[in-house]
Coordinates of N, CA and C in Angstrom, one line a residue:
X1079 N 26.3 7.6 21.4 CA 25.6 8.7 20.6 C 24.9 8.1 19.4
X1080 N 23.6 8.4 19.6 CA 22.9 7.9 18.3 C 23.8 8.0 16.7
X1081 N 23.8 7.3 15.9 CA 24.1 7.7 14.5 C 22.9 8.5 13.4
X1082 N 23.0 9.5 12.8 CA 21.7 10.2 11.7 C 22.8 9.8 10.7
X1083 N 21.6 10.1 9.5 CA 22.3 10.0 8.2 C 21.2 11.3 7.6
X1084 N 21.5 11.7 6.5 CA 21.3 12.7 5.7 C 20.5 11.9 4.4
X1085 N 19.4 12.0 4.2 CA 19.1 11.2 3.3 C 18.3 12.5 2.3
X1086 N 18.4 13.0 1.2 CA 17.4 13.9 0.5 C 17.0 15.0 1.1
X1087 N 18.0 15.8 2.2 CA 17.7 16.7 3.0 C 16.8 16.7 4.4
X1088 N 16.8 15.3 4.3 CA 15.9 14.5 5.7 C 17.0 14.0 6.4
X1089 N 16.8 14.4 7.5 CA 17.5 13.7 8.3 C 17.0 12.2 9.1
X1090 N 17.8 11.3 9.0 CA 17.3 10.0 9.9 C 18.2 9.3 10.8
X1091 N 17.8 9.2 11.8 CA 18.6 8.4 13.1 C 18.5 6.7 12.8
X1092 N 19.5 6.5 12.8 CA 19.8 4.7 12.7 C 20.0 4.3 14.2
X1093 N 19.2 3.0 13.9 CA 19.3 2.2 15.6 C 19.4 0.6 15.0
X1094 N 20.1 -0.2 16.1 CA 21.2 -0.9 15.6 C 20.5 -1.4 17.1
X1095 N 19.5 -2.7 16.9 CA 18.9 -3.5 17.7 C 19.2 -5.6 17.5
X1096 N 19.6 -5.6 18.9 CA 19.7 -7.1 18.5 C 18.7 -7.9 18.9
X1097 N 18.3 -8.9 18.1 CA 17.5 -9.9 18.5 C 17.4 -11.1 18.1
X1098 N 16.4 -12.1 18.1 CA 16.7 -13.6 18.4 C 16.2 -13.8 16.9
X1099 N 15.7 -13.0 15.9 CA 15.5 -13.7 14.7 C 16.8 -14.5 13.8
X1100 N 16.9 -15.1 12.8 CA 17.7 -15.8 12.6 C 18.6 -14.8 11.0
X1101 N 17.6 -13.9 11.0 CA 18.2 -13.0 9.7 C 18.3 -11.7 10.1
X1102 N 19.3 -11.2 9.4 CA 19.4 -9.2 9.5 C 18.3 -8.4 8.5
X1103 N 17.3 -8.0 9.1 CA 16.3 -7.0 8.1 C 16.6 -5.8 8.6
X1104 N 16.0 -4.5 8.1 CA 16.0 -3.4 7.9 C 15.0 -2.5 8.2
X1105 N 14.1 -2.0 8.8 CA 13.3 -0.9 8.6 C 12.9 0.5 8.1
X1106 N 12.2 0.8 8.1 CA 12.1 2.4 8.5 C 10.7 2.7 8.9
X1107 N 10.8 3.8 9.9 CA 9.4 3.9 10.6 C 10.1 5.3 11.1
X1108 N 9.0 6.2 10.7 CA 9.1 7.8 10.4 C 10.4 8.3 9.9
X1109 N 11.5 8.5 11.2 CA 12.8 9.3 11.0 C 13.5 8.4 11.3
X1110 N 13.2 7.0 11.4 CA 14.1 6.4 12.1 C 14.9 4.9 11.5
X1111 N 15.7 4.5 11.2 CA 16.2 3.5 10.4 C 16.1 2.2 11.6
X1112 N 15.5 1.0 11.3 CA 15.7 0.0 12.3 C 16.7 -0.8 11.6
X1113 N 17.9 -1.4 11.8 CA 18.7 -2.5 11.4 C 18.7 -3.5 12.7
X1114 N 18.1 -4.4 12.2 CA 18.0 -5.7 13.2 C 19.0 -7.0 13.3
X1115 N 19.4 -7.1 14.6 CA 20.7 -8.1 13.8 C 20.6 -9.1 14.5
X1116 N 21.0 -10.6 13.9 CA 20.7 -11.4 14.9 C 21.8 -11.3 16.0
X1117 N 21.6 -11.9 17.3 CA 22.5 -11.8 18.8 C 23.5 -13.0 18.6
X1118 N 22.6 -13.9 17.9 CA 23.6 -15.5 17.8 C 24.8 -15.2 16.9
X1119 N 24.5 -14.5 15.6 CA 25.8 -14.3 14.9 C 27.0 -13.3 15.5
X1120 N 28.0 -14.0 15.4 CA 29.3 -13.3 15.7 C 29.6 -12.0 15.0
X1121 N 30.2 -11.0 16.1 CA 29.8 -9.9 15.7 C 30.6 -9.1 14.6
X1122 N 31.7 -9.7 13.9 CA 32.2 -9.4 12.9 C 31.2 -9.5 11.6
X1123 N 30.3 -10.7 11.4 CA 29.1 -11.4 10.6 C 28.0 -10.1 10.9
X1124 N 27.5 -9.8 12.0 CA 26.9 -8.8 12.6 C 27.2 -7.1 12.0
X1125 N 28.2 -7.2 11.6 CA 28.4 -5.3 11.6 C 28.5 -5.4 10.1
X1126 N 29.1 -6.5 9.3 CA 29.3 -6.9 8.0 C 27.8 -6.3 7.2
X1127 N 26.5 -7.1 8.1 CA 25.7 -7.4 7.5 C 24.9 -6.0 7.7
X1128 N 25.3 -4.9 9.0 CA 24.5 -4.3 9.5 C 25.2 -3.2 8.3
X1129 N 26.3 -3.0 8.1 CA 26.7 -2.1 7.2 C 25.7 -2.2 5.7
X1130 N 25.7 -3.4 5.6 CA 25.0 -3.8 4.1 C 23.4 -3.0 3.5
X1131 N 23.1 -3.5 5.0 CA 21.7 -3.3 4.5 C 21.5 -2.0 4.8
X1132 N 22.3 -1.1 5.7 CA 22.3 0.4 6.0 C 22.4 1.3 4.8
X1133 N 23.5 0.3 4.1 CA 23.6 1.0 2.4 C 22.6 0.6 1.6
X1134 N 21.9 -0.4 1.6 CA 21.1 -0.5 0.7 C 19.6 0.4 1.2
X1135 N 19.6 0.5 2.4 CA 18.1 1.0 2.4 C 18.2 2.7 2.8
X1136 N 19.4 3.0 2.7 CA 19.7 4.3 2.4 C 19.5 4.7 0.7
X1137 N 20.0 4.0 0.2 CA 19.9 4.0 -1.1 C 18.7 4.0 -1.5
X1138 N 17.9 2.9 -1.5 CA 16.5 2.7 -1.6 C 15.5 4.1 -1.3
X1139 N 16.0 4.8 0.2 CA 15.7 6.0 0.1 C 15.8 7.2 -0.3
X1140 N 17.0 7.1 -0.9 CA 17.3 8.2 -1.8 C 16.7 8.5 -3.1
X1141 N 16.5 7.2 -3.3 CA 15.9 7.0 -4.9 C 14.4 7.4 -4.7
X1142 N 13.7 7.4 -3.8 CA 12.2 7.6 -3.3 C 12.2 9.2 -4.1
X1143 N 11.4 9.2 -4.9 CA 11.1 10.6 -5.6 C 10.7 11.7 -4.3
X1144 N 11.5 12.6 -4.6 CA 10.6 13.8 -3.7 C 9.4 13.8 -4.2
X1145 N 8.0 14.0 -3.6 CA 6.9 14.4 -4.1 C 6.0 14.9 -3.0
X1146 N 5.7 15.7 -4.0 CA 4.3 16.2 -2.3 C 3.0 15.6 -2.7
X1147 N 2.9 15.2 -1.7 CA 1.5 13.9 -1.7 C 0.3 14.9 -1.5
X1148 N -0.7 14.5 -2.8 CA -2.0 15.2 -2.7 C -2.7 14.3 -1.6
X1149 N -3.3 15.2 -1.4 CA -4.5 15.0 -0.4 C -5.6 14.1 -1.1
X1150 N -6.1 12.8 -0.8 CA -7.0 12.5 -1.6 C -8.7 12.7 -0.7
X1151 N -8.3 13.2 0.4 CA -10.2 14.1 0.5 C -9.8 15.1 1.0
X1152 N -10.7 16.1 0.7 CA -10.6 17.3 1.4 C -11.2 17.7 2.7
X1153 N -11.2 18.7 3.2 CA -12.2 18.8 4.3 C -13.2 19.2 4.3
X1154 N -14.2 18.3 4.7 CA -15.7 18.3 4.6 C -16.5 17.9 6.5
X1155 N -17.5 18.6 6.3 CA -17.9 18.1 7.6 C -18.7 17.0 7.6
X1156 N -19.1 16.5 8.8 CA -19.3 14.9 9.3 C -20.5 14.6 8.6
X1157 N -21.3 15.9 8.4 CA -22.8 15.0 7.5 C -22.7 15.4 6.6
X1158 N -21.8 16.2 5.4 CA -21.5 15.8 4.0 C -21.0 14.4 3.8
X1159 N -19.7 14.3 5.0 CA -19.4 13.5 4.9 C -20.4 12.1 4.5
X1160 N -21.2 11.9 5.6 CA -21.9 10.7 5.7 C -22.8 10.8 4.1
X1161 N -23.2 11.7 4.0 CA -24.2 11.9 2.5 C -23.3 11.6 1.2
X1162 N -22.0 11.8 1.6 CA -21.2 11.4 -0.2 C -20.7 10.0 0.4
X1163 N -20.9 9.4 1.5 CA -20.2 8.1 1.3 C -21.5 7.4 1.1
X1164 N -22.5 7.6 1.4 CA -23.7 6.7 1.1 C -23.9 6.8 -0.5
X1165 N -23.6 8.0 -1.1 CA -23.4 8.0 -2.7 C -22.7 7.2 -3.4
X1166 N -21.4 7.1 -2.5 CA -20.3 6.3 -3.4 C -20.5 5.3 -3.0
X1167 N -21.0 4.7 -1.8 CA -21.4 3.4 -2.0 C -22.3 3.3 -3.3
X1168 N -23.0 3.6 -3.5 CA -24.1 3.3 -4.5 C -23.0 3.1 -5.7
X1169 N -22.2 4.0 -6.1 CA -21.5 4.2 -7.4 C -20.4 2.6 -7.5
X1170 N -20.1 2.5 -6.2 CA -19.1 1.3 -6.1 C -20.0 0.3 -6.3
X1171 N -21.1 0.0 -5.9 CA -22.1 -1.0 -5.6 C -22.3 -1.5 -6.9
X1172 N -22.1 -0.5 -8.2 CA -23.2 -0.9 -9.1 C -21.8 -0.5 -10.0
X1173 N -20.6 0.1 -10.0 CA -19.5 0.1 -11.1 C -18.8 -1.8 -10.7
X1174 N -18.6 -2.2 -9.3 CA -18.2 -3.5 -8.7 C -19.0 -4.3 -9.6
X1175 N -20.5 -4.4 -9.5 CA -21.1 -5.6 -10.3 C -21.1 -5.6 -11.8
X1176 N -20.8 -4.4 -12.2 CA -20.5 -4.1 -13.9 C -19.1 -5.3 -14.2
X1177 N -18.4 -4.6 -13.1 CA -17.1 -5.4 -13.6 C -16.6 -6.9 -13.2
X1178 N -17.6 -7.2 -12.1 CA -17.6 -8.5 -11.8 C -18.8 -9.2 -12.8
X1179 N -19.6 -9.2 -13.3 CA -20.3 -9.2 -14.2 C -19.5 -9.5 -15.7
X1180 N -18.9 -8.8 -16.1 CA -17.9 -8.4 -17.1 C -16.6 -9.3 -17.2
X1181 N -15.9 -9.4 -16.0 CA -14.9 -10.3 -16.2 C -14.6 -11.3 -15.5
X1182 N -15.2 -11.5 -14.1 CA -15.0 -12.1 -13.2 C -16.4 -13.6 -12.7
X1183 N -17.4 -12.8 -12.8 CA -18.5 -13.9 -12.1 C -18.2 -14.1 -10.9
X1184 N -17.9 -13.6 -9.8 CA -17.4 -14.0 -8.6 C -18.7 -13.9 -7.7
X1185 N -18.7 -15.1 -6.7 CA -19.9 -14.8 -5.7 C -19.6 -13.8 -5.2
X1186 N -19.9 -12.0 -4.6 CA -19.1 -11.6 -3.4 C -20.2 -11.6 -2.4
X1187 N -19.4 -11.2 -1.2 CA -20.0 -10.5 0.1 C -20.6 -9.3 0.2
X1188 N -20.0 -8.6 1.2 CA -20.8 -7.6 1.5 C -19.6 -6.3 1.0
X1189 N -20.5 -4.9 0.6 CA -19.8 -4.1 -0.2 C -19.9 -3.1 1.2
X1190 N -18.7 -2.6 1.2 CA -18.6 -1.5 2.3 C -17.4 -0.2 2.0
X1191 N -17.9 1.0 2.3 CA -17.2 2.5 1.9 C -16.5 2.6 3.1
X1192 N -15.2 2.6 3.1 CA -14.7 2.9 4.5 C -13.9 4.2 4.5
X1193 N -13.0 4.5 5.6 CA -12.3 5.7 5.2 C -11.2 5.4 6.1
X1194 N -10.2 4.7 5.1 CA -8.9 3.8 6.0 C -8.0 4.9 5.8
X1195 N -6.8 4.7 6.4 CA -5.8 5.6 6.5 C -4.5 4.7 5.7
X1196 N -5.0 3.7 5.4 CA -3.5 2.9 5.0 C -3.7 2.0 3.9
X1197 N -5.1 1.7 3.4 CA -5.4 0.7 2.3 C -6.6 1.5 1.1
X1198 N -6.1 1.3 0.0 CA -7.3 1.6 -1.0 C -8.3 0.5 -1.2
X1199 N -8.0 -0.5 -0.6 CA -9.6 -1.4 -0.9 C -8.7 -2.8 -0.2
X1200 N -10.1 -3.6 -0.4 CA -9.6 -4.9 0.6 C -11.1 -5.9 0.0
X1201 N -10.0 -7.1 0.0 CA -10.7 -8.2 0.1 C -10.9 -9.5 1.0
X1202 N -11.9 -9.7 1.4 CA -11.8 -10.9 2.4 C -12.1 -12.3 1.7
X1203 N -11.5 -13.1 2.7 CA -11.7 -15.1 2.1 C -13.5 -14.8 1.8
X1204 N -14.0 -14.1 2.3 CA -15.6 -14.4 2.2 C -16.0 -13.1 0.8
X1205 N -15.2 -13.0 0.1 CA -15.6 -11.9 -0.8 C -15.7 -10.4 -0.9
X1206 N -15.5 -10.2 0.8 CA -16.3 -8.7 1.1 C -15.7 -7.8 0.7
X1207 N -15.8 -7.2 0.1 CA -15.2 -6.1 -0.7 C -15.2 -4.9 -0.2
X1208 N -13.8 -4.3 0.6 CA -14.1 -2.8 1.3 C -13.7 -1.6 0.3
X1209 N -13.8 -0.6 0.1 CA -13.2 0.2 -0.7 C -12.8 1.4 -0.2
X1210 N -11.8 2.6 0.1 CA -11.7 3.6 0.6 C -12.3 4.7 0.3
X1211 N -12.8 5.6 1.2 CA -13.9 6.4 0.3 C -12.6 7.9 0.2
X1212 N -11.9 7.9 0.4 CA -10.9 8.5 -0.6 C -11.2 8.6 -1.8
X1213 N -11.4 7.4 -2.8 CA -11.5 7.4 -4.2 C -12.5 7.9 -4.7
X1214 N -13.9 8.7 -4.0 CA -15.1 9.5 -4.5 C -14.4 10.4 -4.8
X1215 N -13.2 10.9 -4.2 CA -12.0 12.5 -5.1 C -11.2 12.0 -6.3
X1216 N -11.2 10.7 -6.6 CA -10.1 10.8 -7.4 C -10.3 10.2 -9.1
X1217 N -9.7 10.5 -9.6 CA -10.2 10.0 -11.5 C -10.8 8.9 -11.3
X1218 N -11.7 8.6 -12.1 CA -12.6 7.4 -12.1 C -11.8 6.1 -12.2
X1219 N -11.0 6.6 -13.6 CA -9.5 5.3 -14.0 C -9.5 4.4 -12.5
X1220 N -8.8 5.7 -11.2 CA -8.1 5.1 -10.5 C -8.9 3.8 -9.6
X1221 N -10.6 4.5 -9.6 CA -11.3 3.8 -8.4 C -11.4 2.0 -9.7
X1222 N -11.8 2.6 -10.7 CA -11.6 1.0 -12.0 C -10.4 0.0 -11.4
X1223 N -9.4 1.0 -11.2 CA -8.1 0.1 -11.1 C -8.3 -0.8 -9.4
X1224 N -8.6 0.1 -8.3 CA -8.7 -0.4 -7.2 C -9.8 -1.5 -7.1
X1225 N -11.1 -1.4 -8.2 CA -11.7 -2.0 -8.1 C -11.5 -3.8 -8.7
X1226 N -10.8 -3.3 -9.8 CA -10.6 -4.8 -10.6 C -9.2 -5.2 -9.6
X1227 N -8.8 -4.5 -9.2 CA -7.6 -5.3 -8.0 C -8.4 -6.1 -7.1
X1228 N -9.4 -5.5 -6.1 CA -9.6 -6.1 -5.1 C -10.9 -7.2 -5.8
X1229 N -11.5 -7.4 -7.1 CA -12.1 -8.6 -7.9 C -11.1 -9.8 -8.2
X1230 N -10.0 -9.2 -9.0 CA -8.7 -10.4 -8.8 C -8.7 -10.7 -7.9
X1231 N -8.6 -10.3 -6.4 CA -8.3 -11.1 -5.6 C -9.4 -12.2 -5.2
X1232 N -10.8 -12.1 -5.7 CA -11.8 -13.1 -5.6 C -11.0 -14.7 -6.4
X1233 N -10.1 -14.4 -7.0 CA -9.9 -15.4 -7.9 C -8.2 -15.9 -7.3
X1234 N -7.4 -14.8 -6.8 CA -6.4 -15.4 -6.6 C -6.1 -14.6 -5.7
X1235 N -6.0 -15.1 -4.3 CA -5.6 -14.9 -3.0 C -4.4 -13.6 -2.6
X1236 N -3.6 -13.8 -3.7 CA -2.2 -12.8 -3.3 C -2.0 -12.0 -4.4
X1237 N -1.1 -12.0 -4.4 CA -0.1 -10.2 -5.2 C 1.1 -11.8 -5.9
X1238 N 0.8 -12.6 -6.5 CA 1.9 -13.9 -7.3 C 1.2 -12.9 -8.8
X1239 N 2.7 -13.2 -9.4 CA 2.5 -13.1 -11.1 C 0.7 -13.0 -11.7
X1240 N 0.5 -14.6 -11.2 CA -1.5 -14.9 -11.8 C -1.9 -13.8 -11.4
X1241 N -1.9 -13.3 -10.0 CA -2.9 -12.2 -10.1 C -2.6 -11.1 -10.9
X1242 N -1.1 -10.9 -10.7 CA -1.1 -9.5 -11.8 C -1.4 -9.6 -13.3
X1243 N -1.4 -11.1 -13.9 CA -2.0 -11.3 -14.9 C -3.2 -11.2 -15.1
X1244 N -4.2 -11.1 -14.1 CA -6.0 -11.1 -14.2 C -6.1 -9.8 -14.4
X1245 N -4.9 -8.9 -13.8 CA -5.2 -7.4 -13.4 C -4.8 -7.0 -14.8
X1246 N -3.5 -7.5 -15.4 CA -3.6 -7.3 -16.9 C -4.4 -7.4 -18.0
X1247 N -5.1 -8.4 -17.7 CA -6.1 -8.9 -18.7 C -7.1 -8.0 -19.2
X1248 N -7.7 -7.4 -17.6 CA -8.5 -6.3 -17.7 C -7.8 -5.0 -18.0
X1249 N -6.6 -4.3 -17.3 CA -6.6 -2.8 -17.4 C -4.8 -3.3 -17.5
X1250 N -4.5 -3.5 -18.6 CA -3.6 -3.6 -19.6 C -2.5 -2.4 -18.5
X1251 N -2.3 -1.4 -18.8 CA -1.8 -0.1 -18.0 C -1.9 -0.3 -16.4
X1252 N -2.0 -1.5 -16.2 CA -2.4 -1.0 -14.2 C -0.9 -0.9 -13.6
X1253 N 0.4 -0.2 -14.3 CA 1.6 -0.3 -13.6 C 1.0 0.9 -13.6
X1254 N 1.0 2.1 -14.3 CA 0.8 3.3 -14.5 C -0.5 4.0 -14.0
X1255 N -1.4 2.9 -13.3 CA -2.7 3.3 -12.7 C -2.0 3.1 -10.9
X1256 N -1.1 2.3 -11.0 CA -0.5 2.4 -9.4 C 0.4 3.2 -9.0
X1257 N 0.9 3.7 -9.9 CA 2.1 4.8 -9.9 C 1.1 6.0 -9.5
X1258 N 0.6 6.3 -10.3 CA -0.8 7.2 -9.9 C -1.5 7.8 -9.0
X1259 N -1.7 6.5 -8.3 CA -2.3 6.0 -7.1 C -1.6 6.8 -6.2
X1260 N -0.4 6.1 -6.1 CA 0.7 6.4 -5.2 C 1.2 8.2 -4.8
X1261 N 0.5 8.9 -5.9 CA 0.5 9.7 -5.3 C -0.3 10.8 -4.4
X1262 N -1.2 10.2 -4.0 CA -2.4 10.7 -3.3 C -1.8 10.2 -1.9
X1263 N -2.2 11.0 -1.1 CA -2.0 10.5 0.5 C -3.5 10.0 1.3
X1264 N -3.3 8.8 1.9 CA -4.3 8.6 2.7 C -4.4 9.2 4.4
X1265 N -3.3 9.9 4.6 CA -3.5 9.9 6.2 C -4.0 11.4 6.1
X1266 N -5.0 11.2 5.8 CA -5.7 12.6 6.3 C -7.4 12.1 6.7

């Protein structure tokens, strides 16, 4: 019989899968807890470890604030649609070189309005700068913040200390511009 747990008035089903990796991690994906354990460790070592991390990422979930996630676009049809992303391109196009201008100098790529379901902006090895067009709804602050993120990353590859120092440099507050963030939803 499957195991649930009660987490915040959510209920979630734990599944307790073995395999050949050499460590015990944890998941979650929708309702469902993954605890992964290795097959080589003896299974005393095994249940020790599986208990562990079932408490920690129960926990971890508990502590997740209830919130109800705003919507960050609304519903619009397919050729408004296309007429405000060709706007906000323009607006990203020309707020992007302000600030790469301003604090960065960076060669970039190509600038493109996307409408992802799972990232607010992206940078590639070649500079290209994507941006979600989510952010034409949301405070200007936030699209500044997405934007001088994905310019740091012209300078420094990853999410290490340096980069969150460049991010500081510029927007002093970007813990509280990601908190922010966080609460808008993309899957719409």
């Amino acid at each position: 019989m499957p195991k649930s747990v009660s987490i915040n008035g959510e209920e979630f089903s734990v599944e307790y899968l073995y395999t050949h990796n050499k460590n015990a991690i944890a998941s979650v994906k929708e309702k469902t807890i993954f605890i992964k354990l290795p097959i080589r460790w003896p299974e005393k070592q095994r249940w020790e470890a599986a208990e562990t991390l079932e408490r920690r990422i129960t926990k971890k979930l508990a502590k997740r604030k209830i919130k109800s996630t705003l919507k960050a676009v609304p519903e619009i049809n397919d050729e408004d649609k296309f007429r405000l992303k060709c706007e906000f391109l323009n607006v990203v196009d020309v707020r992007l070189g302000e600030l790469n201008n301003l604090y960065f100098q960076s060669q970039l790529g190509r600038i493109s309005v996307r409408h992802n379901t799972s990232k607010w902006g992206s940078c590639s090895k070649e500079n290209n700068i994507s941006i979600n067009f989510a952010l034409h709804f949301l405070p200007k602050e936030l699209l500044d913040y997405v934007l001088v993120h994905e310019l740091a990353h012209t300078k420094q590859r990853n999410h290490s200390s340096r980069f969150w120092d460049i991010v500081a440099r510029i927007i002093p507050d970007y813990k509280i511009k990601r908190k922010e963030l966080r609460k808008y939803s993309l899957g719409n």
